[in-house]
Short mmCIF file of C-alpha atoms in Angstrom, two decimals:
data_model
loop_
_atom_site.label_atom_id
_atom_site.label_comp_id
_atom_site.label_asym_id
_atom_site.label_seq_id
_atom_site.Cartn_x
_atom_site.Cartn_y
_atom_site.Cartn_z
CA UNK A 58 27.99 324.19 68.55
CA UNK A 59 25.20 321.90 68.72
CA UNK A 60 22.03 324.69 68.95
CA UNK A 61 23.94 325.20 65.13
CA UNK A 62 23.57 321.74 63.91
CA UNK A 63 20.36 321.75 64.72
CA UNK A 64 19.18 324.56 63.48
CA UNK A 65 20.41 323.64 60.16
CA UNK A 66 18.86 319.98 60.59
CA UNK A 67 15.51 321.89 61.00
CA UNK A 68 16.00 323.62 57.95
CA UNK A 69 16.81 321.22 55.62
CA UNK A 70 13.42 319.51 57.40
CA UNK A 71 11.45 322.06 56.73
CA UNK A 72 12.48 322.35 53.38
CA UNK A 73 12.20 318.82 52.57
CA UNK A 74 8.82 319.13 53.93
CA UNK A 75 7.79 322.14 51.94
CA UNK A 76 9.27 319.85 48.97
CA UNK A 77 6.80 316.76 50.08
CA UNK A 78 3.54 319.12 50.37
CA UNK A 79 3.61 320.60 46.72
CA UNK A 80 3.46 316.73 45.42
CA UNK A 81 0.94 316.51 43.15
CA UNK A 82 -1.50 314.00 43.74
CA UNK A 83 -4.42 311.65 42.20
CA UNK A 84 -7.40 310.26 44.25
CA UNK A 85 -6.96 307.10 45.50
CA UNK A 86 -9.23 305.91 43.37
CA UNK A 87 -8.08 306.66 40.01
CA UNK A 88 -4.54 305.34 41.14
CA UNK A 89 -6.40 302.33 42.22
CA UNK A 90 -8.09 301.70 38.72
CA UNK A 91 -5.00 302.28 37.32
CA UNK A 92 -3.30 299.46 39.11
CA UNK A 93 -6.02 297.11 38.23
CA UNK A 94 -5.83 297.91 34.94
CA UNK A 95 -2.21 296.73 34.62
CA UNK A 96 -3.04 293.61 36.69
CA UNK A 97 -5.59 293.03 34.23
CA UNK A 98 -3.47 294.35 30.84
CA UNK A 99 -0.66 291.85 32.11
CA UNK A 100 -2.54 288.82 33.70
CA UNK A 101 -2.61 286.50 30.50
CA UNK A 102 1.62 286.79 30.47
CA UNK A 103 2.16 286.01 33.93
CA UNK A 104 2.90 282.48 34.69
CA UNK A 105 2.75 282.40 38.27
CA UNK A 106 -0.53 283.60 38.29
CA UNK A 107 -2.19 281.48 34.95
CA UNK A 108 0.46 278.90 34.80
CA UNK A 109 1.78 278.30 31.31
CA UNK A 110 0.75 274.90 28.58
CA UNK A 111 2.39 271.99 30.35
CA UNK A 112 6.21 271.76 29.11
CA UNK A 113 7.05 275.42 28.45
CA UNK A 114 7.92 275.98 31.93
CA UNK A 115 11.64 274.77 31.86
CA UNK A 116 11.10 274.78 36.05
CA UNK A 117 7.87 272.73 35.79
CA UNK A 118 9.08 270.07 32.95
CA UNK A 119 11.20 266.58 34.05
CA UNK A 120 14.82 267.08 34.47
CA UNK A 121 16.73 265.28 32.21
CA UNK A 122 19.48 262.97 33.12
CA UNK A 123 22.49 263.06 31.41
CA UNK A 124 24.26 259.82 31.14
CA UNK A 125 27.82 260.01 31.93
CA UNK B 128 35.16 355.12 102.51
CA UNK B 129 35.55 351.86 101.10
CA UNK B 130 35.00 351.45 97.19
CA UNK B 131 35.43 348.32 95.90
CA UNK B 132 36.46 348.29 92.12
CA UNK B 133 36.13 345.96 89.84
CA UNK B 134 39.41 344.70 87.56
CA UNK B 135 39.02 345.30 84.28
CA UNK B 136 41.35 343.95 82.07
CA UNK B 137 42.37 345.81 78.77
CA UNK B 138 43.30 343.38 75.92
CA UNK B 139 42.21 340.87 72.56
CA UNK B 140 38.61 340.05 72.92
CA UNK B 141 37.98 336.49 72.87
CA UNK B 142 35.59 336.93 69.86
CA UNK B 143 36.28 339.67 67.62
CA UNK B 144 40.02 340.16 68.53
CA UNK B 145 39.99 343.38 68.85
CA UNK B 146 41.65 345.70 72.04
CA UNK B 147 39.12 346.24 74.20
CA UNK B 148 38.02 345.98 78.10
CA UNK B 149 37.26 342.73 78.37
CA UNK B 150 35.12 340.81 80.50
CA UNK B 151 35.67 337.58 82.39
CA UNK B 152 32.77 335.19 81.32
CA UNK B 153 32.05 331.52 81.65
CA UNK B 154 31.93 329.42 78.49
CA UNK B 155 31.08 325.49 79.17
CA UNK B 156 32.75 325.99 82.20
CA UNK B 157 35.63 327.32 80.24
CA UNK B 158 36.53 331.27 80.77
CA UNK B 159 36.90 333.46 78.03
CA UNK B 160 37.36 337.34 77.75
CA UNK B 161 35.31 338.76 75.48
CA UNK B 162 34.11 342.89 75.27
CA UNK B 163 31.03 344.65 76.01
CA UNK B 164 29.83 344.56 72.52
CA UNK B 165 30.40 341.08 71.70
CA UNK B 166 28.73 339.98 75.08
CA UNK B 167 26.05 342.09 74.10
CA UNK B 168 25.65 340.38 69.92
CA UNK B 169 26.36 336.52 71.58
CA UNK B 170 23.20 337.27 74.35
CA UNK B 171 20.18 338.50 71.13
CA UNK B 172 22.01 335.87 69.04
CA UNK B 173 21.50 333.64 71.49
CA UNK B 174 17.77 334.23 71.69
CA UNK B 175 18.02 335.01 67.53
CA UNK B 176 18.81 331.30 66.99
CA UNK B 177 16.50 330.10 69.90
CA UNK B 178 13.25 331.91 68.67
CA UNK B 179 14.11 330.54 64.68
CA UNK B 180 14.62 327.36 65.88
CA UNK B 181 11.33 326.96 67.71
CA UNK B 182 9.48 328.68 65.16
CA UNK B 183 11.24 326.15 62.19
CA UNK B 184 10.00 323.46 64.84
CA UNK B 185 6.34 324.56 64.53
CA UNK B 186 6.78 325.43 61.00
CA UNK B 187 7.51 321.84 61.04
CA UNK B 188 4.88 320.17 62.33
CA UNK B 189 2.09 322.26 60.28
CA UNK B 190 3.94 321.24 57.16
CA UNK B 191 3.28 317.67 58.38
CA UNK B 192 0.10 318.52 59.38
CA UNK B 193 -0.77 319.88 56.14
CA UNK B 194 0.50 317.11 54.64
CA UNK B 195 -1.43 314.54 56.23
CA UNK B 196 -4.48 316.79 55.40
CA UNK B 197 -3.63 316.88 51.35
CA UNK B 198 -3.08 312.76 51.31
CA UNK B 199 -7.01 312.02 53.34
CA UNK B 200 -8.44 314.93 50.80
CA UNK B 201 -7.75 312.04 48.37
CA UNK B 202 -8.55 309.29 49.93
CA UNK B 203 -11.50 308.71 48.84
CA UNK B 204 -11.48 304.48 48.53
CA UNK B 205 -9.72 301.88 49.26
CA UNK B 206 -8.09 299.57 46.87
CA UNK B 207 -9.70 296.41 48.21
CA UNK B 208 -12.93 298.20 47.30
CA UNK B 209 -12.03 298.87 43.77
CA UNK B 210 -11.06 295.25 43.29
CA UNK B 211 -14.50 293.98 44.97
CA UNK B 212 -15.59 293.04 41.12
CA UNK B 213 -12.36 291.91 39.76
CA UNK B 214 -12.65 287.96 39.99
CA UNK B 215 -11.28 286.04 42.53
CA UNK B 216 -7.84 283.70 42.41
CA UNK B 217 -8.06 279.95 42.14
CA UNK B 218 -6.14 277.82 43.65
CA UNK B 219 -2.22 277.81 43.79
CA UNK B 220 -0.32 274.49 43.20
CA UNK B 221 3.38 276.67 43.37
CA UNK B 222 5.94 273.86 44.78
CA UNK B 223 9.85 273.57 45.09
CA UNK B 224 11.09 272.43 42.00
CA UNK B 225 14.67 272.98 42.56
CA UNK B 226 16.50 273.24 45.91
CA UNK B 227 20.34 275.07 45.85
CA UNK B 228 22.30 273.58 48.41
CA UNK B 229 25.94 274.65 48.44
CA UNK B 230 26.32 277.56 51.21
CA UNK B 231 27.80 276.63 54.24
CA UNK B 232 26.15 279.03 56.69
CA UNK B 233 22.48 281.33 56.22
CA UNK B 234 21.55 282.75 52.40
CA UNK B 235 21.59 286.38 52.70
CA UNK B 236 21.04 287.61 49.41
CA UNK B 237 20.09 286.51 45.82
CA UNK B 238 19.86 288.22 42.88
CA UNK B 239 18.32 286.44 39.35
CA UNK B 240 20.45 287.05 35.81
CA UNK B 241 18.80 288.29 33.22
CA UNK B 242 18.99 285.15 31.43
CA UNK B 243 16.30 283.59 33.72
CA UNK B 244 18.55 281.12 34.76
CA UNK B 245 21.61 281.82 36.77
CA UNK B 246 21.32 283.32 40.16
CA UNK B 247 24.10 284.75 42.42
CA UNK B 248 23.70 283.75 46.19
CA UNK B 249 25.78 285.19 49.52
CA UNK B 250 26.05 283.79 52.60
CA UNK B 251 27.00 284.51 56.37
CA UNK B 252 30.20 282.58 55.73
CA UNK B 253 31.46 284.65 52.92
CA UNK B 254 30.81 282.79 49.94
CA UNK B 255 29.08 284.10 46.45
CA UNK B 256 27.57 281.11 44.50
CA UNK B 257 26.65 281.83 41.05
CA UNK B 258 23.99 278.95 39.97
CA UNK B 259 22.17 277.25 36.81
CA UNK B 260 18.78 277.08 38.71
CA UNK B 261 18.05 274.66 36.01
CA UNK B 262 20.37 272.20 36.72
CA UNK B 263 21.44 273.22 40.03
CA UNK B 264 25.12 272.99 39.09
CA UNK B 265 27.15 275.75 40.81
CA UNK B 266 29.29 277.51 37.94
CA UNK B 267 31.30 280.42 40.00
CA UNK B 268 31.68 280.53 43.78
CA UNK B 269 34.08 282.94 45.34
CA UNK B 270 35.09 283.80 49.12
CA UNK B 271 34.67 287.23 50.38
CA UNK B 272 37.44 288.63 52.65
CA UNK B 273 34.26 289.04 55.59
CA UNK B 274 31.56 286.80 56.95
CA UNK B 275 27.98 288.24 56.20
CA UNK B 276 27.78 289.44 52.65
CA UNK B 277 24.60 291.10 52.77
CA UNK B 278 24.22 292.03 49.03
CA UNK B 279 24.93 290.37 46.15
CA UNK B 280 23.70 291.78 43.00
CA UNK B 281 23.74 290.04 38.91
CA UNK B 282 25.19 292.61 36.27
CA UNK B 283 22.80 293.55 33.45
CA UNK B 284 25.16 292.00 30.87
CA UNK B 285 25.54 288.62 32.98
CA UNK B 286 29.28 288.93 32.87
CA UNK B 287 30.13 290.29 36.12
CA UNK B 288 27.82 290.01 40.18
CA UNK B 289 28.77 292.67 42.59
CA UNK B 290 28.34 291.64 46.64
CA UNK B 291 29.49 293.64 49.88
CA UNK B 292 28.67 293.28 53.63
CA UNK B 293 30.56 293.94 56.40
CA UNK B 294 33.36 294.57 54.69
CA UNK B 295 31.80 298.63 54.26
CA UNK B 296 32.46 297.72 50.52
CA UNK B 297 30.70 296.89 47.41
CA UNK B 298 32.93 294.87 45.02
CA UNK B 299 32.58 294.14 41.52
CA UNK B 300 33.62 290.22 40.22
CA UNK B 301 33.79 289.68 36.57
CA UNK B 302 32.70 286.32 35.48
CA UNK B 303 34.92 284.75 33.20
CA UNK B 304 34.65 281.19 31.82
CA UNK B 305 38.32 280.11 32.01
CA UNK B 306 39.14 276.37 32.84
CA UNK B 307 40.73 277.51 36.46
CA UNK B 308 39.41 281.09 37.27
CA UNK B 309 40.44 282.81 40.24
CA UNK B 310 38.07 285.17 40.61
CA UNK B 311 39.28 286.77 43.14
CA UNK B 312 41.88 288.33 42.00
CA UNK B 313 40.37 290.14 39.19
CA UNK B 314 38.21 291.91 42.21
CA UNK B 315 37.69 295.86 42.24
CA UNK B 316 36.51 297.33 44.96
CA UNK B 317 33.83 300.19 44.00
CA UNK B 318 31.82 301.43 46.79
CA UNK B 319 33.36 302.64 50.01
CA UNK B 320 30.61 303.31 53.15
CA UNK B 321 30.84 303.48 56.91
CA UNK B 322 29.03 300.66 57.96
CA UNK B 323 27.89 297.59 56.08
CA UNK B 324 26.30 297.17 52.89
CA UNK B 325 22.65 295.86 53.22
CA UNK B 326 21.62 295.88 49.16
CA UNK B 327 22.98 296.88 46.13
CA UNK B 328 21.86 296.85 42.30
CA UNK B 329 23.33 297.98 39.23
CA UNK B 330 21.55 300.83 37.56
CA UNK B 331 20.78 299.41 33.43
CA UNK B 332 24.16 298.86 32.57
CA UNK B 333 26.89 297.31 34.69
CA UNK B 334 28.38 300.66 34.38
CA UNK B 335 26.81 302.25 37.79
CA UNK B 336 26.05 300.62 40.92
CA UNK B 337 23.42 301.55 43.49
CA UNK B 338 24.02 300.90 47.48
CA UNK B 339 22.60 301.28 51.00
CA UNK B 340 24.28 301.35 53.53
CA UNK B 341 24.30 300.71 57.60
CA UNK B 342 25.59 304.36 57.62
CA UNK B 343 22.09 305.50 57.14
CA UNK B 344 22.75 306.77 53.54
CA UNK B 345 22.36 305.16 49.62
CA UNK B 346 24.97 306.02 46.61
CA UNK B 347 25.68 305.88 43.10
CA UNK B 348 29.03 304.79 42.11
CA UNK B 349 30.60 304.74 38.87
CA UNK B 350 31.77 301.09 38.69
CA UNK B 351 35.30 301.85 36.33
CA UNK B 352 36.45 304.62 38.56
CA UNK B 353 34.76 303.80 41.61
CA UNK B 354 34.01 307.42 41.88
CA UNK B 355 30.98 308.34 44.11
CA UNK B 356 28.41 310.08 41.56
CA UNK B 357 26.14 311.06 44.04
CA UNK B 358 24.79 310.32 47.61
CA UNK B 359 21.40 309.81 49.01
CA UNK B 360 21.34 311.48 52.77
CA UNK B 361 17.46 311.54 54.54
CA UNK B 362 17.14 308.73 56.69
CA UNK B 363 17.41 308.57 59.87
CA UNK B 364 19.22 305.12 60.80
CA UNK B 365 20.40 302.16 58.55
CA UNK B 366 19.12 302.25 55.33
CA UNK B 367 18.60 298.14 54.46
CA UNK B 368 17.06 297.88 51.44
CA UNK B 369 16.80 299.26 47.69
CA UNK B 370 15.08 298.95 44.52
CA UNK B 371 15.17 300.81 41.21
CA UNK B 372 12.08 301.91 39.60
CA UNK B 373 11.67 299.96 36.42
CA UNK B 374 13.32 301.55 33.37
CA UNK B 375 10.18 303.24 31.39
CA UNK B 376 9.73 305.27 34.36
CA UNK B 377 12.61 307.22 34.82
CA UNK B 378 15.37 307.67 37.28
CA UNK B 379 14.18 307.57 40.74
CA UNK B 380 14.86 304.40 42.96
CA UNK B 381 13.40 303.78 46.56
CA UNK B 382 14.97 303.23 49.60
CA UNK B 383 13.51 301.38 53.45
CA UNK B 384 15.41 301.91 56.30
CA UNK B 385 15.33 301.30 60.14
CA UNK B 386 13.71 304.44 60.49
CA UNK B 387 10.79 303.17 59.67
CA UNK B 388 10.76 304.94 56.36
CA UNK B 389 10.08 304.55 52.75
CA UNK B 390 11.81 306.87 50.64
CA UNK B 391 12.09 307.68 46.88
CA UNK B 392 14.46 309.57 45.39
CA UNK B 393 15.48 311.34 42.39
CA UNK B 394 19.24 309.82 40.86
CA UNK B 395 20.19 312.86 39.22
CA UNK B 396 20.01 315.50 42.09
CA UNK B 397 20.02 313.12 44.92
CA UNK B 398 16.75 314.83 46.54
CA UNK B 399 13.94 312.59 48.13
CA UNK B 400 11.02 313.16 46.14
CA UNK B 401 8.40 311.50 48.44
CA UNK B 402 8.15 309.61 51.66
CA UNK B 403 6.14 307.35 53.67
CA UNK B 404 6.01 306.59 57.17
CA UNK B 405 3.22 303.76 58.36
CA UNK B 406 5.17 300.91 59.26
CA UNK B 407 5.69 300.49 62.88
CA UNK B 408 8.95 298.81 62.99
CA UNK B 409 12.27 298.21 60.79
CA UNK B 410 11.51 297.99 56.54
CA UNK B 411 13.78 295.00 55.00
CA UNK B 412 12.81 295.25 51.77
CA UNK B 413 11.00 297.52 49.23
CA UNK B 414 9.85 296.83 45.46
CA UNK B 415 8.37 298.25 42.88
CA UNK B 416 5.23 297.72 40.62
CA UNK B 417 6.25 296.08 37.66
CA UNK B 418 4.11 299.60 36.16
CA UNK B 419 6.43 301.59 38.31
CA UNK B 420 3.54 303.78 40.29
CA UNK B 421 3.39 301.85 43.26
CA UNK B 422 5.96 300.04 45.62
CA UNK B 423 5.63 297.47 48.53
CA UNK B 424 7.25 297.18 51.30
CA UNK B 425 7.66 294.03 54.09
CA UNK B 426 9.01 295.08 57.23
CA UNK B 427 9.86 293.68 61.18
CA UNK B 428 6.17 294.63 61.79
CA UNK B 429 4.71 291.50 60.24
CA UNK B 430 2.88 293.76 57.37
CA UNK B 431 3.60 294.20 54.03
CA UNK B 432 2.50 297.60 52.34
CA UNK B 433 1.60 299.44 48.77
CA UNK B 434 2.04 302.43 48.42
CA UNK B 435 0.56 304.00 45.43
CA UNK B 436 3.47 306.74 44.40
CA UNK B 437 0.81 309.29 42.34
CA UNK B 438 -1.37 309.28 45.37
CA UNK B 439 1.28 309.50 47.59
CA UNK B 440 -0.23 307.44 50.40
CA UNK B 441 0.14 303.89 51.16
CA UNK B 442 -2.85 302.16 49.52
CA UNK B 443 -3.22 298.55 51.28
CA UNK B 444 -1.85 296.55 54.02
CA UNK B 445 -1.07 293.13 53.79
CA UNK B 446 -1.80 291.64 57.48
CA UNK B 447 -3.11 288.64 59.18
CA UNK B 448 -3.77 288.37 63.11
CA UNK B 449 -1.82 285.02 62.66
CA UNK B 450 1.36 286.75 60.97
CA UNK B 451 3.35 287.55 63.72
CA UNK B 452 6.93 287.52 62.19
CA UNK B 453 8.63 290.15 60.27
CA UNK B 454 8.69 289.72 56.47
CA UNK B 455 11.89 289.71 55.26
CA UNK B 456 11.75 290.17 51.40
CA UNK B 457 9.05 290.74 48.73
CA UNK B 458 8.23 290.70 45.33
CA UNK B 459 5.64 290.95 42.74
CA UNK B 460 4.76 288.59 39.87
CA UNK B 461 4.70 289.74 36.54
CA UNK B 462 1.06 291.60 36.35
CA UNK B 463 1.82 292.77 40.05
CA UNK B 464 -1.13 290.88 41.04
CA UNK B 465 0.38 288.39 43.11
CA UNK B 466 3.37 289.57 45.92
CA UNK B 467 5.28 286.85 47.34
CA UNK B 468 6.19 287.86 50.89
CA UNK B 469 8.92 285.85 52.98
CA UNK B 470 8.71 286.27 56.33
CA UNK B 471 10.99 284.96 59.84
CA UNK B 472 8.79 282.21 60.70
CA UNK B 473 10.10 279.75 57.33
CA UNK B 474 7.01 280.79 55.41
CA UNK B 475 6.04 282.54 51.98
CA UNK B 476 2.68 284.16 51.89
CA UNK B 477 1.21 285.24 48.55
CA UNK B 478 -1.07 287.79 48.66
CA UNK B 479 -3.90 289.13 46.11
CA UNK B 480 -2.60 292.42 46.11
CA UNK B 481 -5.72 294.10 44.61
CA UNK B 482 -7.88 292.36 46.95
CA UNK B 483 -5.31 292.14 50.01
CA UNK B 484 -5.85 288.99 51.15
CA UNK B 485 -3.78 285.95 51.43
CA UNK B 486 -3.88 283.03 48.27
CA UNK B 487 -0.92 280.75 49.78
CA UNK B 488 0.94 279.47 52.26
CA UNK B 489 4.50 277.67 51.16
CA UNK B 490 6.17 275.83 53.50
CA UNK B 491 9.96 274.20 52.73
CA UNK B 492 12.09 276.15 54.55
CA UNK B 493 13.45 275.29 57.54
CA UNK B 494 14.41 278.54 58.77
CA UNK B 495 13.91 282.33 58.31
CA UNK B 496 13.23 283.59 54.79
CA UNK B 497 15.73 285.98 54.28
CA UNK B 498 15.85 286.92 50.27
CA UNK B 499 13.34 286.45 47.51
CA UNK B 500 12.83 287.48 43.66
CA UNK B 501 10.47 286.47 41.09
CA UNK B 502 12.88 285.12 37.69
CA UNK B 503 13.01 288.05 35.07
CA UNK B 504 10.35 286.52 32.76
CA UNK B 505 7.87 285.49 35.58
CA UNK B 506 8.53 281.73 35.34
CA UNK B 507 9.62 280.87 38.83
CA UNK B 508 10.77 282.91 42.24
CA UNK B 509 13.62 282.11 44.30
CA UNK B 510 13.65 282.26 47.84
CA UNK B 511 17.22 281.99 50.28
CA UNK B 512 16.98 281.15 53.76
CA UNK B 513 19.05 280.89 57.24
CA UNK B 514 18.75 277.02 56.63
CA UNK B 515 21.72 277.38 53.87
CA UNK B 516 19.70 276.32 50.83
CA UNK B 517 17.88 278.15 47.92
CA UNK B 518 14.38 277.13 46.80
CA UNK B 519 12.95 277.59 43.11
CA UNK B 520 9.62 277.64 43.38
CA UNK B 521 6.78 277.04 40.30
#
């Protein structure tokens, strides 16, 4: 019967919900320190974003040719 | 005098079986005979079920309610404000440095090795392309038995890609070296779903294999048996993307759907542990903070979003006025300052994600963006496209 399905869809909603609310939570702006801190922490090691001494990047450096 | 009597008819009640006079009632337009007793439990049932149904409804919506009301307690700044001091990004010289051409119809899907340097493709016209992005030399390629292979995923060790579409199937490929392998035939089917795959991703060992599905739900297989281990059931529509949280962090993954939703779950007892619902249109991709507390997410909506996971809220919006097109794929760069974001009208943006505004604009492609990951060590991202090629970009 559908009014059963439902019913039982509603349930497992409002326990899911229940679930959700009794997260606990940080301010927004400790989390947001805390994500600029990594940034910061990790900045030096990422290449995309400091680029790396010229030739260490195997993307960046001349292909070589191989003669055949 | 005239006394009209109704028939009542003596027999097995409809409902509880028993012998009984019974009464003629209408059912769906069906009739049934059921007795006084049972008429009289089916009519307060009826209203039972009714009056807990309406009240679960409003229980409902205060739950949300109070939800929404917990989240703006602490929101008390926004992460562009926090990053007002941090310095701002130079310039970006980031370029093609290696184009993959090889796949006959659109990219789908690409997944990086954990060697840095092979990457598995799939393609609309079957195909699964395992590449040296260094030298652009194509090493395995196999045909799928069905046109769109949505997924493709690398194996921790190296030695074997999994890749699925509409097939319903995920399907594991070792990778073997032998002069004329036929990798096909050493194919094993692991994950069965409804609909199509739309990602997949082995868990940290090419043991277990994470999918979504079309069918609206994600699983865990075991890859030997091809046992289910457990199933992820919550959203409401296609679930198209996937992304585990990095390792330190434990076992949760998260999941973006058509629904709209963002949704992380626990592996072990296959419960959603939080989720998020600001987009305003279909999320294609999700992915994690390299630190694991956060996750974007790039949808048909033409934004890409963070949402911090210990606030549970989403914490910045990457928009322009002149992004119109849905982003297709995202990821971060190593620090998780920088997310690469391709999107349906042949672009990449990179965006500042502390600050939230756009660094870049790439331009190469000559159609829709549809896959892209940052390399393993942070070296290079690749990007796939509906114009058949692969792009390594520096």
């Amino acid at each position: 019967m559908s009014s059963g399905g439902s019913l039982s869809t509603m349930q497992r909603l409002v326990e899911q919900l229940k679930l959700e609310a009794a997260v606990e939570r940080i301010k927004v702006s400790q989390a947001a320190a805390e994500l600029q801190q990594y940034c910061m922490q990790n900045a030096c090691k990422d290449a995309l974003l400091v680029g790396v001494p010229a030739g260490s990047n195997p993307f960046r450096e001349p292909r070589s040719c191989t003669l055949l | 005098m005239d006394q009209t009597f109704l028939a009542i008819v003596f027999g097995p009640c409809d409902k509880c079986s028993k012998n009984k006079p019974l009464r003629p009632v209408s059912v769906k337009s069906e009739q049934r005979s059921y007795c006084s007793l049972c008429v009289e439990m089916m009519a307060t049932e009826g209203l039972h079920e009714n009056e807990t149904l309406a009240s679960l409804k409003s229980e409902a919506e205060s739950l949300k309610g109070k939800l929404e009301e917990e989240r703006a307690k602490l929101h008390d700044v926004e992460l562009h404000q926090v990053a007002e001091r941090v310095e701002a990004l130079g310039q970006f010289v980031m370029k093609t440095r290696r184009t993959l051409k090889g796949h006959g119809n659109k990219v789908l899907c690409m997944d990086w090795c954990k060697d840095k340097r092979r990457i598995v493709s799939s393609s609309q016209d079957g195909k699964v392309i395992v590449w040296d992005s260094f030298t652009t030399n194509k090493e395995h390629a196999v045909t799928m038995p069905c046109t769109w292979v949505m997924a493709c995923a690398y194996a921790p060790s190296g030695c074997a890609i999994a890749c699925g579409g509409l097939d319903n199937k995920c399907s594991v490929y070792p990778l073997t070296f032998e002069k004329n392998e036929n990798m096909a035939a050493k194919k094993k089917s692991v994950a069965m779903h409804t609909n199509y795959l739309s990602a997949c991703s082995f868990t940290n060992s090419d043991m277990q294999i994470l999918t979504a599905s079309g069918d609206g739900t994600c699983a865990l297989w075991d890859v030997e048996s091809g046992q289910l281990l457990q199933s992820f059931h919550g959203h409401g529509a296609d679930v198209l993307c996937l992304d585990l949280a990095p390792s330190e962090t434990g076992n949760t993954f998260v999941s973006g759907g058509c629904d709209k939703k963002a949704m992380v779950w626990d592996m072990r007892s296959g419960q959603c542990v939080q989720s998020f619902e600001t987009h305003d249109s279909d999320i294609n991709s999700v992915r994690y903070y390299p630190s694991g507390d956060a996750f974007a997410s790039g949808s048909d909506d033409a934004t890409c979003r963070l949402y911090d996971l210990r606030a549970d809220r989403e914490v910045a919006i990457y928009s322009k006025e002149s992004i119109i097109f849905g982003a297709s794929s995202v990821d971060f760069s190593l620090s998780g300052r920088l997310l690469f974001a391709g999107y349906n009208d042949y672009t990449i943006n990179v965006w500042d994600v502390l600050k939230g505004s756009r660094v870049s604009i790439l331009f190469g492609h000559e159609n829709r963006v549809s896959t892209l990951r940052v390399s393993p060590d942070g070296t290079a991202f690749c990007s796939g496209s509906w114009d058949h090629t692969l792009r390594i970009w520096a």
